[in-house]
Amino acid sequence: MSEVRIERKTAETEITLSFEPKGKGQFEIKTPLPFFDHILSAFARFGRFNLKVTAKGDVEVDAHHLVEDVAIVLGEA
């Protein structure tokens, strides 16, 4: 399977994700939530797949919109 790219834009978030299941654990994660970046990076590294995520959102209101929408896009990939 090759790389999958998905974009999602809602009133609260804007996400771009690429996922390559047969990768080498490489990642490039950019969100406004450092701990979430760490979790996604570890997920890719130890899952041995390649993952790129760029996400922006209304984290000043609540971080859950961003985390939820990234999870939706990752599930679609």
Short mmCIF file of C-alpha atoms in Angstrom, two decimals:
data_model
loop_
_atom_site.label_atom_id
_atom_site.label_comp_id
_atom_site.label_asym_id
_atom_site.label_seq_id
_atom_site.Cartn_x
_atom_site.Cartn_y
_atom_site.Cartn_z
CA MET A 1 0.00 0.00 0.00
CA SER A 2 1.29 3.45 -0.84
CA GLU A 3 1.05 6.73 0.96
CA VAL A 4 -2.42 8.07 1.75
CA ARG A 5 -3.01 11.83 2.02
CA ILE A 6 -6.09 13.32 3.63
CA GLU A 7 -7.14 16.87 4.44
CA ARG A 8 -9.94 17.89 6.77
CA LYS A 9 -11.19 21.39 7.43
CA THR A 10 -13.94 22.20 9.90
CA ALA A 11 -15.04 25.33 11.72
CA GLU A 12 -12.63 24.41 14.54
CA THR A 13 -9.67 22.70 12.83
CA GLU A 14 -7.54 22.37 9.71
CA ILE A 15 -5.63 19.11 9.31
CA THR A 16 -3.35 17.64 6.65
CA LEU A 17 -2.15 14.08 7.15
CA SER A 18 -0.13 11.60 5.14
CA PHE A 19 0.21 7.99 6.23
CA GLU A 20 2.40 5.25 4.81
CA PRO A 21 1.77 1.94 6.59
CA LYS A 22 4.84 0.17 5.21
CA GLY A 23 7.28 2.84 6.27
CA LYS A 24 10.28 3.08 8.53
CA GLY A 25 8.88 4.91 11.53
CA GLN A 26 9.64 8.35 10.12
CA PHE A 27 7.46 11.24 11.19
CA GLU A 28 6.91 14.97 10.90
CA ILE A 29 4.33 16.23 13.37
CA LYS A 30 3.31 19.88 13.75
CA THR A 31 0.42 20.73 16.07
CA PRO A 32 0.06 23.42 18.75
CA LEU A 33 0.01 20.67 21.42
CA PRO A 34 3.54 19.48 22.36
CA PHE A 35 2.38 16.39 24.25
CA PHE A 36 0.13 15.36 21.36
CA ASP A 37 3.11 15.79 19.00
CA HIS A 38 5.08 13.46 21.27
CA ILE A 39 2.32 10.83 21.31
CA LEU A 40 1.88 10.88 17.50
CA SER A 41 5.65 10.69 17.00
CA ALA A 42 5.97 7.69 19.32
CA PHE A 43 2.96 6.07 17.63
CA ALA A 44 4.67 6.34 14.22
CA ARG A 45 8.14 5.40 15.45
CA PHE A 46 7.12 2.27 17.32
CA GLY A 47 4.40 1.37 14.80
CA ARG A 48 7.09 1.47 12.09
CA PHE A 49 4.97 3.52 9.69
CA ASN A 50 5.58 6.96 8.24
CA LEU A 51 3.33 9.76 9.42
CA LYS A 52 3.12 13.47 8.62
CA VAL A 53 0.58 15.63 10.43
CA THR A 54 0.07 19.37 10.24
CA ALA A 55 -2.82 20.57 12.36
CA LYS A 56 -4.21 23.90 13.52
CA GLY A 57 -7.23 24.45 15.70
CA ASP A 58 -9.06 26.37 18.36
CA VAL A 59 -6.94 24.98 21.21
CA GLU A 60 -7.50 28.19 23.18
CA VAL A 61 -11.13 27.03 23.52
CA ASP A 62 -10.40 23.33 24.05
CA ALA A 63 -7.80 20.92 22.70
CA HIS A 64 -10.29 18.11 22.20
CA HIS A 65 -11.45 19.38 18.77
CA LEU A 66 -7.93 19.12 17.40
CA VAL A 67 -7.21 15.72 18.93
CA GLU A 68 -10.59 14.36 17.85
CA ASP A 69 -10.26 15.55 14.25
CA VAL A 70 -6.70 14.20 13.91
CA ALA A 71 -8.02 10.84 15.16
CA ILE A 72 -10.83 10.93 12.58
CA VAL A 73 -8.37 11.63 9.75
CA LEU A 74 -5.91 9.00 10.99
CA GLY A 75 -8.74 6.46 11.10
CA GLU A 76 -9.75 7.35 7.53
CA ALA A 77 -6.14 6.88 6.38
#
